[in-house]
PDB file of C-alpha atoms and ligand atoms in Angstrom:
ATOM      1  CA  MET A   1      79.685 109.189  34.169  1.00 80.00           C
ATOM      2  CA  LYS A   2      76.295 105.451  34.969  1.00 91.00           C
ATOM      3  CA  ILE A   3      78.153 103.908  36.510  1.00 97.00           C
ATOM      4  CA  LYS A   4      77.253 100.235  34.190  1.00 97.00           C
ATOM      5  CA  LYS A   5      79.209  97.189  35.278  1.00 98.00           C
ATOM      6  CA  ALA A   6      80.048  95.477  38.906  1.00 98.00           C
ATOM      7  CA  ILE A   7      82.118  93.227  38.523  1.00 98.00           C
ATOM      8  CA  ILE A   8      81.109  90.534  42.204  1.00 98.00           C
ATOM      9  CA  PRO A   9      84.240  88.577  43.353  1.00 97.00           C
ATOM     10  CA  ILE A  10      83.379  84.540  43.762  1.00 96.00           C
ATOM     11  CA  ALA A  11      86.361  82.674  43.655  1.00 95.00           C
ATOM     12  CA  GLY A  12      86.582  82.282  46.632  1.00 91.00           C
ATOM     13  CA  LYS A  13      85.921  78.323  48.496  1.00 89.00           C
ATOM     14  CA  GLY A  14      82.745  79.335  51.169  1.00 90.00           C
ATOM     15  CA  THR A  15      85.218  77.245  53.406  1.00 93.00           C
ATOM     16  CA  ARG A  16      83.112  78.342  56.050  1.00 94.00           C
ATOM     17  CA  PHE A  17      80.016  76.469  54.469  1.00 95.00           C
ATOM     18  CA  LEU A  18      81.715  72.679  54.092  1.00 96.00           C
ATOM     19  CA  PRO A  19      80.474  69.885  53.355  1.00 97.00           C
ATOM     20  CA  ALA A  20      77.841  72.414  50.821  1.00 95.00           C
ATOM     21  CA  THR A  21      80.006  74.199  48.977  1.00 94.00           C
ATOM     22  CA  LYS A  22      82.347  70.794  48.166  1.00 93.00           C
ATOM     23  CA  GLU A  23      79.268  70.373  46.363  1.00 93.00           C
ATOM     24  CA  ILE A  24      77.594  73.340  45.781  1.00 94.00           C
ATOM     25  CA  ALA A  25      78.541  76.960  44.842  1.00 95.00           C
ATOM     26  CA  LYS A  26      77.944  79.247  48.465  1.00 95.00           C
ATOM     27  CA  GLU A  27      76.368  81.908  46.441  1.00 96.00           C
ATOM     28  CA  ILE A  28      73.982  79.410  45.708  1.00 96.00           C
ATOM     29  CA  ILE A  29      73.084  78.443  48.855  1.00 96.00           C
ATOM     30  CA  PRO A  30      69.563  79.221  49.462  1.00 97.00           C
ATOM     31  CA  ILE A  31      68.001  81.621  52.353  1.00 97.00           C
ATOM     32  CA  ILE A  32      64.796  79.667  52.639  1.00 96.00           C
ATOM     33  CA  ASN A  33      64.166  79.421  49.134  1.00 95.00           C
ATOM     34  CA  VAL A  34      67.063  82.602  47.215  1.00 96.00           C
ATOM     35  CA  PRO A  35      70.194  81.538  46.809  1.00 97.00           C
ATOM     36  CA  MET A  36      72.448  84.830  49.034  1.00 97.00           C
ATOM     37  CA  ILE A  37      74.340  85.946  45.752  1.00 97.00           C
ATOM     38  CA  HIS A  38      70.591  87.022  43.657  1.00 97.00           C
ATOM     39  CA  TYR A  39      70.416  89.181  47.073  1.00 97.00           C
ATOM     40  CA  ILE A  40      73.764  90.700  45.952  1.00 97.00           C
ATOM     41  CA  VAL A  41      72.684  91.249  42.365  1.00 97.00           C
ATOM     42  CA  GLN A  42      69.271  92.223  42.806  1.00 97.00           C
ATOM     43  CA  GLU A  43      71.680  94.876  44.736  1.00 97.00           C
ATOM     44  CA  ALA A  44      72.898  96.110  41.848  1.00 97.00           C
ATOM     45  CA  VAL A  45      71.069  95.883  39.400  1.00 97.00           C
ATOM     46  CA  GLU A  46      68.094  97.828  41.302  1.00 97.00           C
ATOM     47  CA  ALA A  47      70.757 100.511  40.930  1.00 97.00           C
ATOM     48  CA  GLY A  48      70.936 100.865  37.733  1.00 97.00           C
ATOM     49  CA  ILE A  49      74.045  98.120  36.999  1.00 98.00           C
ATOM     50  CA  GLU A  50      73.141  96.270  33.176  1.00 97.00           C
ATOM     51  CA  GLN A  51      76.707  94.050  32.955  1.00 98.00           C
ATOM     52  CA  ILE A  52      77.533  91.683  36.160  1.00 98.00           C
ATOM     53  CA  ILE A  53      80.524  90.384  35.625  1.00 98.00           C
ATOM     54  CA  PHE A  54      81.785  87.774  38.193  1.00 98.00           C
ATOM     55  CA  VAL A  55      85.069  86.836  38.533  1.00 98.00           C
ATOM     56  CA  THR A  56      84.980  83.207  39.713  1.00 96.00           C
ATOM     57  CA  SER A  57      87.296  79.767  39.623  1.00 94.00           C
ATOM     58  CA  SER A  58      86.019  76.647  38.594  1.00 90.00           C
ATOM     59  CA  GLY A  59      82.366  74.725  40.745  1.00 88.00           C
ATOM     60  CA  LYS A  60      81.718  78.262  39.601  1.00 94.00           C
ATOM     61  CA  PHE A  61      79.624  77.588  36.716  1.00 93.00           C
ATOM     62  CA  SER A  62      76.387  76.831  38.039  1.00 95.00           C
ATOM     63  CA  VAL A  63      76.072  80.208  39.670  1.00 96.00           C
ATOM     64  CA  GLU A  64      75.756  81.552  36.278  1.00 95.00           C
ATOM     65  CA  ASP A  65      73.869  79.786  34.452  1.00 95.00           C
ATOM     66  CA  TYR A  66      71.376  80.470  37.657  1.00 96.00           C
ATOM     67  CA  PHE A  67      71.042  83.551  35.863  1.00 97.00           C
ATOM     68  CA  ASP A  68      70.974  81.871  32.483  1.00 94.00           C
ATOM     69  CA  ARG A  69      67.842  80.735  30.765  1.00 93.00           C
ATOM     70  CA  ASN A  70      66.334  77.539  31.714  1.00 94.00           C
ATOM     71  CA  GLN A  71      63.746  76.709  28.789  1.00 94.00           C
ATOM     72  CA  GLU A  72      64.010  72.965  30.086  1.00 95.00           C
ATOM     73  CA  LEU A  73      62.588  73.896  33.602  1.00 96.00           C
ATOM     74  CA  GLU A  74      60.630  76.767  31.278  1.00 95.00           C
ATOM     75  CA  ALA A  75      59.465  74.279  29.151  1.00 96.00           C
ATOM     76  CA  PHE A  76      58.407  71.775  31.769  1.00 97.00           C
ATOM     77  CA  LEU A  77      56.150  74.571  33.949  1.00 96.00           C
ATOM     78  CA  GLU A  78      54.855  75.607  31.347  1.00 96.00           C
ATOM     79  CA  ARG A  79      53.416  72.094  30.393  1.00 97.00           C
ATOM     80  CA  ASN A  80      51.975  72.076  33.570  1.00 97.00           C
ATOM     81  CA  ASN A  81      50.491  75.164  34.085  1.00 96.00           C
ATOM     82  CA  LYS A  82      52.617  77.104  36.608  1.00 97.00           C
ATOM     83  CA  THR A  83      52.336  80.601  35.774  1.00 96.00           C
ATOM     84  CA  LYS A  84      54.267  82.281  38.273  1.00 95.00           C
ATOM     85  CA  GLU A  85      56.872  80.007  38.996  1.00 96.00           C
ATOM     86  CA  LEU A  86      57.490  80.138  35.163  1.00 96.00           C
ATOM     87  CA  GLU A  87      56.814  83.862  35.328  1.00 95.00           C
ATOM     88  CA  LEU A  88      59.563  83.955  38.354  1.00 95.00           C
ATOM     89  CA  ILE A  89      61.783  81.996  36.487  1.00 94.00           C
ATOM     90  CA  ARG A  90      62.259  83.577  32.999  1.00 95.00           C
ATOM     91  CA  LYS A  91      62.566  87.052  34.981  1.00 93.00           C
ATOM     92  CA  ILE A  92      65.483  85.495  37.239  1.00 95.00           C
ATOM     93  CA  GLY A  93      66.790  84.800  33.563  1.00 92.00           C
ATOM     94  CA  SER A  94      66.665  87.658  31.917  1.00 91.00           C
ATOM     95  CA  MET A  95      67.802  89.563  35.027  1.00 93.00           C
ATOM     96  CA  VAL A  96      70.539  90.895  34.369  1.00 96.00           C
ATOM     97  CA  ASP A  97      73.222  90.731  31.266  1.00 96.00           C
ATOM     98  CA  VAL A  98      75.926  88.900  32.996  1.00 97.00           C
ATOM     99  CA  THR A  99      79.872  87.552  31.721  1.00 97.00           C
ATOM    100  CA  ALA A 100      83.132  85.539  33.668  1.00 97.00           C
ATOM    101  CA  VAL A 101      86.267  85.627  34.322  1.00 97.00           C
ATOM    102  CA  ARG A 102      88.531  82.983  36.136  1.00 96.00           C
ATOM    103  CA  GLN A 103      90.542  83.145  39.252  1.00 96.00           C
ATOM    104  CA  LYS A 104      93.082  80.875  38.885  1.00 93.00           C
ATOM    105  CA  GLU A 105      94.737  81.020  42.151  1.00 93.00           C
ATOM    106  CA  GLN A 106      92.901  82.936  45.094  1.00 92.00           C
ATOM    107  CA  LEU A 107      95.855  85.448  45.994  1.00 96.00           C
ATOM    108  CA  GLY A 108      93.474  88.481  47.321  1.00 96.00           C
ATOM    109  CA  LEU A 109      90.358  90.707  46.532  1.00 97.00           C
ATOM    110  CA  GLY A 110      93.142  93.062  44.723  1.00 98.00           C
ATOM    111  CA  HIS A 111      93.743  90.553  42.449  1.00 98.00           C
ATOM    112  CA  ALA A 112      90.449  89.379  41.752  1.00 98.00           C
ATOM    113  CA  VAL A 113      88.924  92.660  41.379  1.00 98.00           C
ATOM    114  CA  LEU A 114      92.544  93.336  39.041  1.00 98.00           C
ATOM    115  CA  MET A 115      90.655  90.060  36.528  1.00 98.00           C
ATOM    116  CA  ALA A 116      88.032  91.503  34.994  1.00 98.00           C
ATOM    117  CA  LYS A 117      90.706  95.140  33.787  1.00 98.00           C
ATOM    118  CA  SER A 118      89.231  94.042  30.332  1.00 97.00           C
ATOM    119  CA  MET A 119      85.904  93.635  30.881  1.00 97.00           C
ATOM    120  CA  VAL A 120      86.019  97.048  32.963  1.00 97.00           C
ATOM    121  CA  GLY A 121      87.759  99.032  30.502  1.00 93.00           C
ATOM    122  CA  ASP A 122      87.793 102.343  31.083  1.00 95.00           C
ATOM    123  CA  GLU A 123      85.149 104.089  32.454  1.00 96.00           C
ATOM    124  CA  PRO A 124      83.753 103.662  37.024  1.00 97.00           C
ATOM    125  CA  PHE A 125      82.599 100.004  38.533  1.00 98.00           C
ATOM    126  CA  ALA A 126      81.052  98.929  40.882  1.00 98.00           C
ATOM    127  CA  VAL A 127      82.544  96.056  43.531  1.00 98.00           C
ATOM    128  CA  LEU A 128      80.155  94.005  45.137  1.00 98.00           C
ATOM    129  CA  LEU A 129      80.978  91.264  47.861  1.00 97.00           C
ATOM    130  CA  GLY A 130      78.679  88.713  48.169  1.00 88.00           C
ATOM    131  CA  ASP A 131      79.619  87.838  52.204  1.00 90.00           C
ATOM    132  CA  ASP A 132      77.741  90.344  52.255  1.00 93.00           C
ATOM    133  CA  ILE A 133      73.589  91.320  52.094  1.00 97.00           C
ATOM    134  CA  VAL A 134      72.264  94.878  52.613  1.00 97.00           C
ATOM    135  CA  ILE A 135      68.607  95.333  53.101  1.00 96.00           C
ATOM    136  CA  ASN A 136      67.471  98.570  52.094  1.00 97.00           C
ATOM    137  CA  GLU A 137      64.747 100.019  49.669  1.00 96.00           C
ATOM    138  CA  LYS A 138      67.659 102.603  48.386  1.00 98.00           C
ATOM    139  CA  PRO A 139      69.925  99.180  47.363  1.00 98.00           C
ATOM    140  CA  ALA A 140      73.513 100.533  49.786  1.00 98.00           C
ATOM    141  CA  ILE A 141      75.625 100.211  46.537  1.00 98.00           C
ATOM    142  CA  LYS A 142      72.411 102.622  45.279  1.00 98.00           C
ATOM    143  CA  GLN A 143      73.812 105.402  48.130  1.00 98.00           C
ATOM    144  CA  LEU A 144      77.766 105.301  47.052  1.00 98.00           C
ATOM    145  CA  MET A 145      76.501 105.588  43.127  1.00 98.00           C
ATOM    146  CA  GLU A 146      75.149 108.481  44.400  1.00 98.00           C
ATOM    147  CA  VAL A 147      78.074 110.001  46.736  1.00 98.00           C
ATOM    148  CA  SER A 148      80.208 109.348  43.203  1.00 98.00           C
ATOM    149  CA  LEU A 149      77.948 111.296  40.709  1.00 97.00           C
ATOM    150  CA  ALA A 150      78.104 114.763  44.094  1.00 97.00           C
ATOM    151  CA  HIS A 151      82.018 114.147  43.859  1.00 97.00           C
ATOM    152  CA  ALA A 152      82.830 114.926  40.253  1.00 95.00           C
ATOM    153  CA  GLY A 153      83.013 110.924  39.777  1.00 95.00           C
ATOM    154  CA  SER A 154      85.255 109.583  42.646  1.00 97.00           C
ATOM    155  CA  THR A 155      85.965 106.718  44.756  1.00 98.00           C
ATOM    156  CA  VAL A 156      83.624 105.914  46.896  1.00 98.00           C
ATOM    157  CA  ILE A 157      83.451 102.964  50.452  1.00 98.00           C
ATOM    158  CA  GLY A 158      80.656 101.977  52.112  1.00 98.00           C
ATOM    159  CA  VAL A 159      81.180 101.940  55.347  1.00 98.00           C
ATOM    160  CA  MET A 160      79.309 101.152  58.988  1.00 97.00           C
ATOM    161  CA  GLU A 161      80.234 100.944  62.155  1.00 97.00           C
ATOM    162  CA  VAL A 162      81.986  97.947  63.466  1.00 97.00           C
ATOM    163  CA  PRO A 163      82.942  97.848  67.526  1.00 97.00           C
ATOM    164  CA  LYS A 164      85.527  98.910  67.715  1.00 96.00           C
ATOM    165  CA  GLU A 165      87.041  94.413  68.272  1.00 96.00           C
ATOM    166  CA  ASP A 166      86.021  93.232  65.399  1.00 96.00           C
ATOM    167  CA  THR A 167      88.669  95.659  62.795  1.00 97.00           C
ATOM    168  CA  ALA A 168      90.170  92.555  62.311  1.00 97.00           C
ATOM    169  CA  LYS A 169      88.181  91.138  60.271  1.00 95.00           C
ATOM    170  CA  TYR A 170      87.501  94.057  57.682  1.00 96.00           C
ATOM    171  CA  GLY A 171      88.915  97.552  55.324  1.00 97.00           C
ATOM    172  CA  ILE A 172      89.224  99.901  57.929  1.00 98.00           C
ATOM    173  CA  VAL A 173      88.911 103.941  56.678  1.00 98.00           C
ATOM    174  CA  ARG A 174      89.847 106.466  58.195  1.00 97.00           C
ATOM    175  CA  GLY A 175      89.102 110.382  57.209  1.00 97.00           C
ATOM    176  CA  GLU A 176      87.566 113.709  58.122  1.00 97.00           C
ATOM    177  CA  PHE A 177      83.537 114.431  58.440  1.00 97.00           C
ATOM    178  CA  LEU A 178      81.865 116.372  55.863  1.00 97.00           C
ATOM    179  CA  ASN A 179      78.633 115.281  57.117  1.00 96.00           C
ATOM    180  CA  ASP A 180      76.667 112.773  59.156  1.00 96.00           C
ATOM    181  CA  ARG A 181      77.453 110.420  56.737  1.00 97.00           C
ATOM    182  CA  THR A 182      80.443 111.635  54.414  1.00 98.00           C
ATOM    183  CA  LEU A 183      84.490 111.449  55.011  1.00 98.00           C
ATOM    184  CA  ARG A 184      86.831 112.906  52.459  1.00 98.00           C
ATOM    185  CA  MET A 185      89.052 109.705  53.345  1.00 98.00           C
ATOM    186  CA  ASN A 186      93.179 109.626  53.602  1.00 96.00           C
ATOM    187  CA  GLY A 187      93.934 106.280  54.414  1.00 97.00           C
ATOM    188  CA  MET A 188      92.605 102.608  54.320  1.00 98.00           C
ATOM    189  CA  VAL A 189      93.688 100.214  56.557  1.00 97.00           C
ATOM    190  CA  GLU A 190      93.259  95.662  55.570  1.00 97.00           C
ATOM    191  CA  LYS A 191      91.986  94.051  58.685  1.00 97.00           C
ATOM    192  CA  PRO A 192      93.705  96.153  61.737  1.00 97.00           C
ATOM    193  CA  LYS A 193      94.378  95.008  64.730  1.00 97.00           C
ATOM    194  CA  PRO A 194      91.950  96.825  67.489  1.00 97.00           C
ATOM    195  CA  GLU A 195      94.148  99.152  69.110  1.00 97.00           C
ATOM    196  CA  GLU A 196      95.519  99.819  65.756  1.00 96.00           C
ATOM    197  CA  ALA A 197      92.880 100.508  64.027  1.00 97.00           C
ATOM    198  CA  PRO A 198      92.830 104.109  62.840  1.00 97.00           C
ATOM    199  CA  THR A 199      88.168 104.018  63.726  1.00 97.00           C
ATOM    200  CA  ASN A 200      85.820 101.983  63.864  1.00 97.00           C
ATOM    201  CA  LEU A 201      84.472 102.411  59.835  1.00 98.00           C
ATOM    202  CA  ALA A 202      84.706  99.445  58.081  1.00 98.00           C
ATOM    203  CA  THR A 203      83.988  99.334  55.085  1.00 97.00           C
ATOM    204  CA  PRO A 204      81.420  95.689  53.985  1.00 96.00           C
ATOM    205  CA  GLY A 205      82.602  95.695  50.068  1.00 95.00           C
ATOM    206  CA  ARG A 206      80.059  97.926  48.752  1.00 98.00           C
ATOM    207  CA  TYR A 207      82.338 100.085  46.440  1.00 98.00           C
ATOM    208  CA  ILE A 208      82.365 102.926  43.299  1.00 98.00           C
ATOM    209  CA  LEU A 209      86.170 102.282  41.644  1.00 98.00           C
ATOM    210  CA  THR A 210      87.711 104.611  38.895  1.00 97.00           C
ATOM    211  CA  PRO A 211      89.455 102.427  36.713  1.00 97.00           C
ATOM    212  CA  GLU A 212      92.906 104.287  37.592  1.00 97.00           C
ATOM    213  CA  ILE A 213      92.774 101.134  40.361  1.00 98.00           C
ATOM    214  CA  PHE A 214      93.566  98.906  38.284  1.00 98.00           C
ATOM    215  CA  GLU A 215      97.191 100.310  37.228  1.00 97.00           C
ATOM    216  CA  ILE A 216      97.278 100.545  40.690  1.00 98.00           C
ATOM    217  CA  LEU A 217      96.472  97.055  41.356  1.00 98.00           C
ATOM    218  CA  GLU A 218      99.284  96.294  38.595  1.00 98.00           C
ATOM    219  CA  LYS A 219     101.805  97.447  41.215  1.00 97.00           C
ATOM    220  CA  ILE A 220     101.435  97.348  44.604  1.00 97.00           C
ATOM    221  CA  PRO A 221     103.004  94.244  47.153  1.00 97.00           C
ATOM    222  CA  ARG A 222     100.836  91.785  48.307  1.00 97.00           C
ATOM    223  CA  GLY A 223     100.007  92.927  51.680  1.00 96.00           C
ATOM    224  CA  ALA A 224      97.612  91.557  55.120  1.00 95.00           C
ATOM    225  CA  GLY A 225      97.902  87.571  55.139  1.00 94.00           C
ATOM    226  CA  ASN A 226     100.397  87.929  52.544  1.00 96.00           C
ATOM    227  CA  GLU A 227      97.211  88.721  49.666  1.00 96.00           C
ATOM    228  CA  TYR A 228      97.128  91.635  47.047  1.00 98.00           C
ATOM    229  CA  GLN A 229      93.800  93.705  48.788  1.00 98.00           C
ATOM    230  CA  LEU A 230      92.485  95.840  47.736  1.00 98.00           C
ATOM    231  CA  THR A 231      93.110  97.906  50.122  1.00 98.00           C
ATOM    232  CA  ASP A 232      95.927  98.912  50.057  1.00 98.00           C
ATOM    233  CA  ALA A 233      96.201  99.533  46.049  1.00 98.00           C
ATOM    234  CA  ILE A 234      92.238 102.097  47.913  1.00 98.00           C
ATOM    235  CA  ASN A 235      94.984 103.591  50.289  1.00 98.00           C
ATOM    236  CA  VAL A 236      97.484 104.552  47.464  1.00 98.00           C
ATOM    237  CA  LEU A 237      94.516 105.993  45.896  1.00 98.00           C
ATOM    238  CA  CYS A 238      93.830 108.557  48.729  1.00 97.00           C
ATOM    239  CA  GLN A 239      97.192 109.853  48.344  1.00 96.00           C
ATOM    240  CA  ARG A 240      96.567 111.107  45.180  1.00 95.00           C
ATOM    241  CA  LYS A 241      93.030 111.959  45.061  1.00 95.00           C
ATOM    242  CA  SER A 242      89.801 113.079  46.719  1.00 97.00           C
ATOM    243  CA  VAL A 243      88.923 110.201  48.137  1.00 98.00           C
ATOM    244  CA  TYR A 244      85.169 109.997  49.579  1.00 98.00           C
ATOM    245  CA  ALA A 245      83.551 106.775  52.508  1.00 98.00           C
ATOM    246  CA  TYR A 246      80.079 106.846  53.158  1.00 98.00           C
ATOM    247  CA  LYS A 247      78.151 105.324  55.764  1.00 98.00           C
ATOM    248  CA  PHE A 248      75.685 103.856  54.058  1.00 98.00           C
ATOM    249  CA  GLU A 249      72.255 103.869  55.217  1.00 98.00           C
ATOM    250  CA  GLY A 250      69.885  99.602  55.120  1.00 97.00           C
ATOM    251  CA  GLU A 251      70.201  96.275  57.543  1.00 95.00           C
ATOM    252  CA  ARG A 252      73.233  94.314  56.022  1.00 96.00           C
ATOM    253  CA  PHE A 253      73.363  90.225  56.733  1.00 96.00           C
ATOM    254  CA  ASP A 254      76.868  89.013  56.766  1.00 95.00           C
ATOM    255  CA  THR A 255      76.627  85.699  55.843  1.00 95.00           C
ATOM    256  CA  GLY A 256      80.070  84.498  54.948  1.00 92.00           C
ATOM    257  CA  ASN A 257      79.446  82.472  58.283  1.00 93.00           C
ATOM    258  CA  ILE A 258      76.491  80.409  60.289  1.00 94.00           C
ATOM    259  CA  HIS A 259      75.562  82.909  62.686  1.00 96.00           C
ATOM    260  CA  GLY A 260      74.478  85.908  59.975  1.00 96.00           C
ATOM    261  CA  TYR A 261      73.762  83.601  57.586  1.00 97.00           C
ATOM    262  CA  LEU A 262      70.730  82.185  60.638  1.00 97.00           C
ATOM    263  CA  ASP A 263      69.332  85.691  61.605  1.00 97.00           C
ATOM    264  CA  ALA A 264      69.238  86.449  57.383  1.00 97.00           C
ATOM    265  CA  THR A 265      67.118  83.212  56.793  1.00 98.00           C
ATOM    266  CA  ILE A 266      64.993  83.727  60.463  1.00 97.00           C
ATOM    267  CA  ASP A 267      64.307  87.289  59.687  1.00 98.00           C
ATOM    268  CA  PHE A 268      63.547  87.086  56.322  1.00 97.00           C
ATOM    269  CA  ALA A 269      61.429  84.095  57.059  1.00 98.00           C
ATOM    270  CA  LEU A 270      59.050  86.678  60.023  1.00 98.00           C
ATOM    271  CA  LYS A 271      59.741  89.542  57.046  1.00 96.00           C
ATOM    272  CA  ASP A 272      57.837  87.407  54.735  1.00 96.00           C
ATOM    273  CA  PRO A 273      53.841  87.506  55.185  1.00 96.00           C
ATOM    274  CA  GLU A 274      53.875  83.253  53.379  1.00 94.00           C
ATOM    275  CA  THR A 275      56.134  81.907  56.062  1.00 97.00           C
ATOM    276  CA  ARG A 276      55.750  84.678  58.800  1.00 97.00           C
ATOM    277  CA  GLU A 277      52.993  82.865  60.664  1.00 97.00           C
ATOM    278  CA  LYS A 278      53.587  79.159  60.296  1.00 97.00           C
ATOM    279  CA  PHE A 279      56.991  80.586  61.202  1.00 97.00           C
ATOM    280  CA  ILE A 280      56.109  81.944  64.779  1.00 97.00           C
ATOM    281  CA  GLN A 281      53.760  79.254  65.962  1.00 98.00           C
ATOM    282  CA  SER A 282      56.923  77.015  64.435  1.00 97.00           C
ATOM    283  CA  LEU A 283      59.225  78.592  66.582  1.00 96.00           C
ATOM    284  CA  GLN A 284      57.328  78.616  69.654  1.00 96.00           C
ATOM    285  CA  HIS A 285      56.552  75.556  69.799  1.00 97.00           C
ATOM    286  CA  ARG A 286      59.987  75.060  69.345  1.00 96.00           C
ATOM    287  CA  ILE A 287      61.188  77.153  72.037  1.00 96.00           C
ATOM    288  CA  LYS A 288      58.972  75.021  74.365  1.00 96.00           C
ATOM    289  CA  LYS A 289      60.368  71.802  73.468  1.00 96.00           C
ATOM    290  CA  TYR A 290      63.931  72.878  74.152  1.00 96.00           C
ATOM    291  CA  GLY A 291      62.465  74.517  77.491  1.00 95.00           C
ATOM    292  CA  ILE A 292      63.637  78.046  76.418  1.00 94.00           C
ATOM    293  CA  LYS A 293      64.081  80.774  78.915  1.00 91.00           C
ATOM    294  CA  ILE A 294      63.665  84.405  76.589  1.00 83.00           C
TER     295      ILE A 294
HETATM  296  C1  G1P B   1      87.298  91.198  51.943  1.00 63.25           C
HETATM  297  C2  G1P B   1      88.335  93.016  52.286  1.00 63.25           C
HETATM  298  C3  G1P B   1      87.835  94.164  53.449  1.00 63.25           C
HETATM  299  C4  G1P B   1      86.882  93.911  53.469  1.00 63.25           C
HETATM  300  C5  G1P B   1      86.069  92.097  54.344  1.00 63.25           C
HETATM  301  C6  G1P B   1      84.340  92.656  53.620  1.00 63.25           C
HETATM  302  O1  G1P B   1      88.018  90.724  53.607  1.00 63.25           O
HETATM  303  O2  G1P B   1      89.533  92.254  51.908  1.00 63.25           O
HETATM  304  O3  G1P B   1      88.558  94.979  53.405  1.00 63.25           O
HETATM  305  O4  G1P B   1      86.601  94.641  54.773  1.00 63.25           O
HETATM  306  O5  G1P B   1      85.533  91.914  52.224  1.00 63.25           O
HETATM  307  O6  G1P B   1      83.901  91.267  54.410  1.00 63.25           O
HETATM  308  P1  G1P B   1      88.042  89.077  53.779  1.00 63.25           P
HETATM  309  O7  G1P B   1      86.215  89.218  53.936  1.00 63.25           O
HETATM  310  O8  G1P B   1      87.991  88.214  52.202  1.00 63.25           O
HETATM  311  O9  G1P B   1      88.521  88.367  54.720  1.00 63.25           O
END
């Protein structure tokens, strides 16, 4: 079954990006001139997603507005013959169908996903978390869709290897490898301490789920951090059905923290022919200016 809907939870306060997030939704903070959320939505759209369901909280209207048409700006650009910019703005405004549902209390990722239940209906769907940008020719979420399709529409969790000392930051999966990249899962645990982690295979927030997860989410108790965890619901599902994990291909940037955000910014500036040369000059100049030895 074709997966047409994607849930993107964006209700978080983005405290790591204060003071900017006092007034700006974290998702709108740009990497150079493109808001972080653009990359997440683009990944979904390139994978064939037709509808994005944002799970929001107060102060997030700018994210919905970003993907809407802006007639006033379009008229201004048109009057001033800014054809290239006009085309770009129009393209974003018609990129994908966007809807939003409120998460009135931040009770965890499992709770956030459950908020979108009635909008998803009775079909498989994708979940993408906004803190991780994954760059790959074939979008990470598309890779998971293909694995799901190859396994009768099963649930598939995107994973990557992380250093053992980092397991407490992620949902960690366990299972048996069916091939180099695919595992049949037998469980999943949220943020285990390194000494308790079953593997070092972590999810950076890419999931293909089936509607059955909602019924589990309605019943699970609070878990790690006293929150309703999506991980715990997936763990329950593993005991009932075949669930898979897939080590997707792609470079991942952890833009949920300042260091990962800087990393992405530098990488994107070096990759883009429009910024590359001047940026290299600037880096060289500043390395000299601050007497940095490299
Ligand atoms: C959430 C999930 C976790 C996942 C992580 C990826 O945690 O609960 O399983 O590995 O996102 O970023 P959070 O980072 O919101 O605490």
